[in-house]
Structures are given as C-alpha cells and as structure tokens.
mmCIF file of N, CA and C in Angstrom:
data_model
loop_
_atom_site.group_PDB
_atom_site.id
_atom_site.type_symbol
_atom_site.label_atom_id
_atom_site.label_comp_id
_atom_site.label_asym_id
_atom_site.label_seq_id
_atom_site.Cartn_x
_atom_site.Cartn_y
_atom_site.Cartn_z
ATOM 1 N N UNK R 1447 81.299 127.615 114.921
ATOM 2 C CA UNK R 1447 82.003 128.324 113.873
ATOM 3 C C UNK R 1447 81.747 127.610 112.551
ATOM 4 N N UNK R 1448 81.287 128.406 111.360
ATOM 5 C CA UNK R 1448 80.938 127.900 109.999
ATOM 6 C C UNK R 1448 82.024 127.167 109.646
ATOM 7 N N UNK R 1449 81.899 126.436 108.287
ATOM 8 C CA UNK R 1449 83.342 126.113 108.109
ATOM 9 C C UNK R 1449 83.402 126.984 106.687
ATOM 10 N N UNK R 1450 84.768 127.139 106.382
ATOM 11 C CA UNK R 1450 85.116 128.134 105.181
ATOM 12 C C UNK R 1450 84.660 127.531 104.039
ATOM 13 N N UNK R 1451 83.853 128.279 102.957
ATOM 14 C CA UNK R 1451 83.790 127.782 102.003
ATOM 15 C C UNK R 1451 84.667 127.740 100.568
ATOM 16 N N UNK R 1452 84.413 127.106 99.531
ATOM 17 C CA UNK R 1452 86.043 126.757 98.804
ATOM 18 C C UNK R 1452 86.340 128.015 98.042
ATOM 19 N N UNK R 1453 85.513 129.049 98.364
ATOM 20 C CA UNK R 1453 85.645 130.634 97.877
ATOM 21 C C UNK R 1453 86.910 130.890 99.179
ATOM 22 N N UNK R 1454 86.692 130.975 99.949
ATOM 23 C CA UNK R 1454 87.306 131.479 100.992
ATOM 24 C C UNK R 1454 88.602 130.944 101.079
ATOM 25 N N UNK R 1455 88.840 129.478 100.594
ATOM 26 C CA UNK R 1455 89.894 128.534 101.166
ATOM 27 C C UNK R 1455 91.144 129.121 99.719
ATOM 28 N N UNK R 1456 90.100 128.999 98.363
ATOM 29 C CA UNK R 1456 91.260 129.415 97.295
ATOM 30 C C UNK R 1456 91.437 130.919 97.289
ATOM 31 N N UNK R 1457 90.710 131.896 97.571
ATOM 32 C CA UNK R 1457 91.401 133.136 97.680
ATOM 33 C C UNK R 1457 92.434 133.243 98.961
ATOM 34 N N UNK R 1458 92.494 132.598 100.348
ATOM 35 C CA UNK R 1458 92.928 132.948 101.084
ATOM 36 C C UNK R 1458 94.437 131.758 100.638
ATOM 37 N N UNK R 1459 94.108 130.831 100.287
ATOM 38 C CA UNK R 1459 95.879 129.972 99.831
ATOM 39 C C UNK R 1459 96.086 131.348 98.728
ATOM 40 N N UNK R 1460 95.599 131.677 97.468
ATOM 41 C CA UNK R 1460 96.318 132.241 96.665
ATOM 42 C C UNK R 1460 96.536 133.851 97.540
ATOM 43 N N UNK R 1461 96.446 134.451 98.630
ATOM 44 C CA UNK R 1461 96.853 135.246 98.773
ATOM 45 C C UNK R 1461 98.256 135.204 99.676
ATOM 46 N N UNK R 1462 98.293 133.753 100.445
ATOM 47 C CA UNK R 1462 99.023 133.471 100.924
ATOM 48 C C UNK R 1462 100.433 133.748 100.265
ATOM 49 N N UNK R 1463 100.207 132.651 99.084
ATOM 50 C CA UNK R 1463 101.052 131.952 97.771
ATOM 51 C C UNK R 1463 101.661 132.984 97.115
ATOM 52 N N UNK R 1464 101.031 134.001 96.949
ATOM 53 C CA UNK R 1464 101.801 135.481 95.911
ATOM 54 C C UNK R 1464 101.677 136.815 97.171
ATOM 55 N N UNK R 1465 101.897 136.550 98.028
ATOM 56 C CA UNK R 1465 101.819 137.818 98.679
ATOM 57 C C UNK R 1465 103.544 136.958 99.255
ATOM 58 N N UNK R 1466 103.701 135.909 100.039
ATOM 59 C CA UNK R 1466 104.923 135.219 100.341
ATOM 60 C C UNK R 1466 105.866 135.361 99.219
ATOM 61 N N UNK R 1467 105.662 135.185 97.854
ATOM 62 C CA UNK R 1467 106.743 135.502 96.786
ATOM 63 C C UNK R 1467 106.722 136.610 96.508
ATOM 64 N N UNK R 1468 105.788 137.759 96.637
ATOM 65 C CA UNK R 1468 105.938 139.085 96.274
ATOM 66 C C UNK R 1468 106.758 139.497 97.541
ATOM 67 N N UNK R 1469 106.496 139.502 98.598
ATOM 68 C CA UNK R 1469 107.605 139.874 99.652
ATOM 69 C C UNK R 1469 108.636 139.531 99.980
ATOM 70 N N UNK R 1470 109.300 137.986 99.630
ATOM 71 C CA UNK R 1470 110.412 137.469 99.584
ATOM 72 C C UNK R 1470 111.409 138.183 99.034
ATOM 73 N N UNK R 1471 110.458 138.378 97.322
ATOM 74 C CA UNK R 1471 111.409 138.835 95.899
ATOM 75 C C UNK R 1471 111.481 140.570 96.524
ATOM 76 N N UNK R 1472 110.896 141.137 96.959
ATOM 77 C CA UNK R 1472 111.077 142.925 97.226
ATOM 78 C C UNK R 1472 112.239 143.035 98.174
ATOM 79 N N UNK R 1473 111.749 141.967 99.725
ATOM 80 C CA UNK R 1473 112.975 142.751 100.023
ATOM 81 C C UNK R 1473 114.250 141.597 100.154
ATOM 82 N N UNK R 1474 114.417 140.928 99.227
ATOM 83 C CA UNK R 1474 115.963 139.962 98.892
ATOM 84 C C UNK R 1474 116.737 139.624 100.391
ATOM 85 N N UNK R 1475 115.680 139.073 101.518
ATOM 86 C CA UNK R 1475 116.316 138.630 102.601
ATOM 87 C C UNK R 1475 116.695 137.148 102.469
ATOM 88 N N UNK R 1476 117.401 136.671 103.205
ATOM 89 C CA UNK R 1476 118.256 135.696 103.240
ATOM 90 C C UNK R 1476 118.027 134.746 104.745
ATOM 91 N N UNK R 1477 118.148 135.949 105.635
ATOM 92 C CA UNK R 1477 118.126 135.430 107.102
ATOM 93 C C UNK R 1477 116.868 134.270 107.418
ATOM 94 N N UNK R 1478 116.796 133.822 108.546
ATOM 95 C CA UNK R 1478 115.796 132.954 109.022
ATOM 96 C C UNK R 1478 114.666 133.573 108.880
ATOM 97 N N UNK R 1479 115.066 135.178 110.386
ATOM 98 C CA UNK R 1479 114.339 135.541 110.891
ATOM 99 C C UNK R 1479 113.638 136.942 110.069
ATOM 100 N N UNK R 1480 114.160 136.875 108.700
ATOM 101 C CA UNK R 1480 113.160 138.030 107.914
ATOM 102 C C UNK R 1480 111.772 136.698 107.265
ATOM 103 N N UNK R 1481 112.468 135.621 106.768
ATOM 104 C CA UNK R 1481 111.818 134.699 106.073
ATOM 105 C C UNK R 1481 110.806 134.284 107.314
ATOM 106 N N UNK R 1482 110.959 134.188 108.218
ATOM 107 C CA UNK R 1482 109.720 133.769 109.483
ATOM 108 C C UNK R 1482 108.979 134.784 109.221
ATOM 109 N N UNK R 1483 109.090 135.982 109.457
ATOM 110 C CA UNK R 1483 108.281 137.091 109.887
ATOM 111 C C UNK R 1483 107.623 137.487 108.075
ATOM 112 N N UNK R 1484 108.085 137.604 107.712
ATOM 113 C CA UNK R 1484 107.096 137.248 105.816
ATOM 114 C C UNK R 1484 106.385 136.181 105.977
ATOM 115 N N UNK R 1485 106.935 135.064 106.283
ATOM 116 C CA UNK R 1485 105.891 133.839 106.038
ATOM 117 C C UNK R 1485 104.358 134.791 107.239
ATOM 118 N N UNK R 1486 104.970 134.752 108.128
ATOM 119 C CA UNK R 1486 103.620 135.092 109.111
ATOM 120 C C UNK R 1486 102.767 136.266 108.617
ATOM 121 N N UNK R 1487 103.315 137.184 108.267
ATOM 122 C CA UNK R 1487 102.780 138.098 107.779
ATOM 123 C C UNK R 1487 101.549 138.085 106.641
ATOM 124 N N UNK R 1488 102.435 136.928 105.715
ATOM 125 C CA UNK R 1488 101.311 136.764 104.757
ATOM 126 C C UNK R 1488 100.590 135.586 105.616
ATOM 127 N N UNK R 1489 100.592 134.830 105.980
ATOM 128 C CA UNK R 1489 99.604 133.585 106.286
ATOM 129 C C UNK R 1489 98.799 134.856 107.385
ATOM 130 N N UNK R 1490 98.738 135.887 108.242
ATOM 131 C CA UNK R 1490 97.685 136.889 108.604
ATOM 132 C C UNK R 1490 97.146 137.430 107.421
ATOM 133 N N UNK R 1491 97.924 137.746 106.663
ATOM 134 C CA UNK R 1491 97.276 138.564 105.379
ATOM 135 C C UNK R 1491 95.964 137.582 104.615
ATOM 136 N N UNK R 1492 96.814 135.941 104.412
ATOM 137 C CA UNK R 1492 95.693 135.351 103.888
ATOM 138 C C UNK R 1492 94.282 135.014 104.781
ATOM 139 N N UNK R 1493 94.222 134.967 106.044
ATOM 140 C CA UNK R 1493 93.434 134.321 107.094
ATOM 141 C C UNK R 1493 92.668 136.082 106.940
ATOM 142 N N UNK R 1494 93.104 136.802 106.503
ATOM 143 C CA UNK R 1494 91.838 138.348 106.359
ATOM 144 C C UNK R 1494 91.386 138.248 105.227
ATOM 145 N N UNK R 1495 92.062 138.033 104.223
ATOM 146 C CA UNK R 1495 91.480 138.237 103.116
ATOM 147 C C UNK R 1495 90.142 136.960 102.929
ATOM 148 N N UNK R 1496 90.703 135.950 103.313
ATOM 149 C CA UNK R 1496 89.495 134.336 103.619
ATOM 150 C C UNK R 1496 88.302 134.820 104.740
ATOM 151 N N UNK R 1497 88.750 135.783 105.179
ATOM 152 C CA UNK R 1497 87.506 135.864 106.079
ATOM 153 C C UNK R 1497 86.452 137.081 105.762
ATOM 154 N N UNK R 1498 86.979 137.705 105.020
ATOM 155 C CA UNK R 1498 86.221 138.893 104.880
ATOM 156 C C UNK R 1498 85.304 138.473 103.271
ATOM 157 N N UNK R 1499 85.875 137.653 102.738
ATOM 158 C CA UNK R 1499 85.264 137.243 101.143
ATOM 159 C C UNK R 1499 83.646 136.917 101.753
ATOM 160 N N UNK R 1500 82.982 137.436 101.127
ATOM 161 C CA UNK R 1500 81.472 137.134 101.783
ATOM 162 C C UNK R 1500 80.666 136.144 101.717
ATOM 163 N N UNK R 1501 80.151 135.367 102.413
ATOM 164 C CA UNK R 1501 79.005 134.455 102.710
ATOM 165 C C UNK R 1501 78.070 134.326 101.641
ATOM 166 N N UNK R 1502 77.737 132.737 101.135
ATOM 167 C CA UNK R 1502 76.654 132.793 100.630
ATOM 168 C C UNK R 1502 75.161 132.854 101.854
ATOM 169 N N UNK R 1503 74.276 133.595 100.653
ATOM 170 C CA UNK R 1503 73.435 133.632 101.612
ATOM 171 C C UNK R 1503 72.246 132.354 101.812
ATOM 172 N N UNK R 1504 72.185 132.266 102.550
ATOM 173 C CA UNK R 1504 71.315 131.127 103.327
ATOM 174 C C UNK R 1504 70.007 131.097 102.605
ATOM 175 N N UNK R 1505 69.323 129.792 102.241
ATOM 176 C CA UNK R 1505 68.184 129.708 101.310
ATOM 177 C C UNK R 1505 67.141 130.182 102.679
ATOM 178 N N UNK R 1506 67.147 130.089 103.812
ATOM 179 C CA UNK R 1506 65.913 130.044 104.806
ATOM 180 C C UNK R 1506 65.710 131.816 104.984
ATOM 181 N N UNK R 1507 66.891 132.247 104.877
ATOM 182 C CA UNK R 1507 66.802 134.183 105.146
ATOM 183 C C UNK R 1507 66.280 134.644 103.637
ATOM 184 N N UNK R 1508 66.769 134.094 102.918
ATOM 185 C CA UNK R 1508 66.279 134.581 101.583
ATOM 186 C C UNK R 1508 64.387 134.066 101.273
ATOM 187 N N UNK R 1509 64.211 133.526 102.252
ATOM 188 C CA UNK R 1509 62.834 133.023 102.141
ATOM 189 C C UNK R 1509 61.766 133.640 102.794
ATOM 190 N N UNK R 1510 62.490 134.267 104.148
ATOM 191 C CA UNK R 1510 61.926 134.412 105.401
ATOM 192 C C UNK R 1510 61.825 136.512 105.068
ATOM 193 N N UNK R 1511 62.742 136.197 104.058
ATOM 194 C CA UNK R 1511 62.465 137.969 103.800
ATOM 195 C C UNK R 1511 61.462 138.186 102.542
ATOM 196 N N UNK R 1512 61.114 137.130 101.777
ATOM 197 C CA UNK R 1512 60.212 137.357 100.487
ATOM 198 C C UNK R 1512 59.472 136.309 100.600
ATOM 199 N N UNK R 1513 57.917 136.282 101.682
ATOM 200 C CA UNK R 1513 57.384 135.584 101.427
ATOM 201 C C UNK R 1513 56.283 135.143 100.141
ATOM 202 N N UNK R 1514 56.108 134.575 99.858
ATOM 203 C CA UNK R 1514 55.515 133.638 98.229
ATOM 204 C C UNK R 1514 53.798 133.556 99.070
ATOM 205 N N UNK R 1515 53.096 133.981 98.581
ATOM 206 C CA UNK R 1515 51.775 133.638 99.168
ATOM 207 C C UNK R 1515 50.914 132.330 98.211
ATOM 208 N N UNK R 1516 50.960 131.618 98.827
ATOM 209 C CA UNK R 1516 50.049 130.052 98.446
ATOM 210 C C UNK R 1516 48.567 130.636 97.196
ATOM 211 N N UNK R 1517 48.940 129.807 96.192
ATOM 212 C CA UNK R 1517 47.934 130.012 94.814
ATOM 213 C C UNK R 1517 46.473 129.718 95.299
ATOM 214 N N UNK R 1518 45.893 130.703 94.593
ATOM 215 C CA UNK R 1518 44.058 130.284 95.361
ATOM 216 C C UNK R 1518 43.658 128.432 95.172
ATOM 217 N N UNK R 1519 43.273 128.099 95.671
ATOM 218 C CA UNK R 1519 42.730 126.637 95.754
ATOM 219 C C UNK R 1519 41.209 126.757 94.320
ATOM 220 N N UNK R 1520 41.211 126.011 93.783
ATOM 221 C CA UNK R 1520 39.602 126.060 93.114
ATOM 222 C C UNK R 1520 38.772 125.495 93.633
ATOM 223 N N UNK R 1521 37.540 125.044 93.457
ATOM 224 C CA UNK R 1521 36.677 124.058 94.141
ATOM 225 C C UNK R 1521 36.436 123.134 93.003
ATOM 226 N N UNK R 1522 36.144 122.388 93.747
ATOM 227 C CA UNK R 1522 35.431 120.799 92.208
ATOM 228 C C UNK R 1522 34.529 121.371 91.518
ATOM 229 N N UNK R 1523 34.068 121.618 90.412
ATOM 230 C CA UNK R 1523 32.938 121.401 90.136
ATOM 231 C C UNK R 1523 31.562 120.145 89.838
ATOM 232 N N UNK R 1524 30.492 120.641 90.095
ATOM 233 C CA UNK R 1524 29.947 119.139 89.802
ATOM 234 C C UNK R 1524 28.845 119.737 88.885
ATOM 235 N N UNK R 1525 28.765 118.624 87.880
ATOM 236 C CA UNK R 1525 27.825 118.994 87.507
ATOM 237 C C UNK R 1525 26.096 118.577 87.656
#
C-alpha cells in the first residue's frame, strides 16, 4: 500500500476539521452518542475525500508512454 501523499493528508485533516464543526454547529447535539457518531462520520468522510484526491503520476509511466528517440551520433572527421 502507497503511502498518502501531503496532498492527500491536508485535504483529508481539513475535511475532517470543518465537516466535524459544520455538523456539530447544524445539529446542536449535546449527547455522547450524537458527538461519537459525527466524529465517525466525518473521519469516513475525510479517509474518502484523502483517497480519491489523485496520484501523482509516476516519472517511469510518463516515460514508458512517450518514448524520446536517441540524437543521430556524427562520425569524426579526419582530415
């Protein structure tokens, strides 16, 4: 498994971070068990949004699809 890159890591904390205060503040719960089930909700919400942000692409595929053909060689001349 890749590891996430720091694209992935700060969109998926900041979706965490304002999706947990946007749902807290809407529906004004108090209890444990609304505040558990928000927290989880968004920490799924952030772990999709971190995973779906797209991949850089790999220098070897980007190579392997546009190959560069080698410059003609000259010969010495002599005189």
């Amino acid at each position: 498994m890749p590891r996430p890159t720091a694209a992935q890591l700060a969109y998926g904390s900041c979706t965490v971070i304002f999706s947990t205060l946007a749902m807290l503040l809407l529906s004004q719960t108090s209890s444990g068990l609304g505040i558990t089930v928000i927290a989880l909700a968004a920490l799924a919400l952030g772990l999709l949004v971190a995973m779906t942000v797209p991949l850089p692409k790999a220098r070897a595929a980007v190579a392997a699809a546009d190959p560069v053909e080698p410059a003609p060689q000259e010969e010495p001349v002599s005189l």
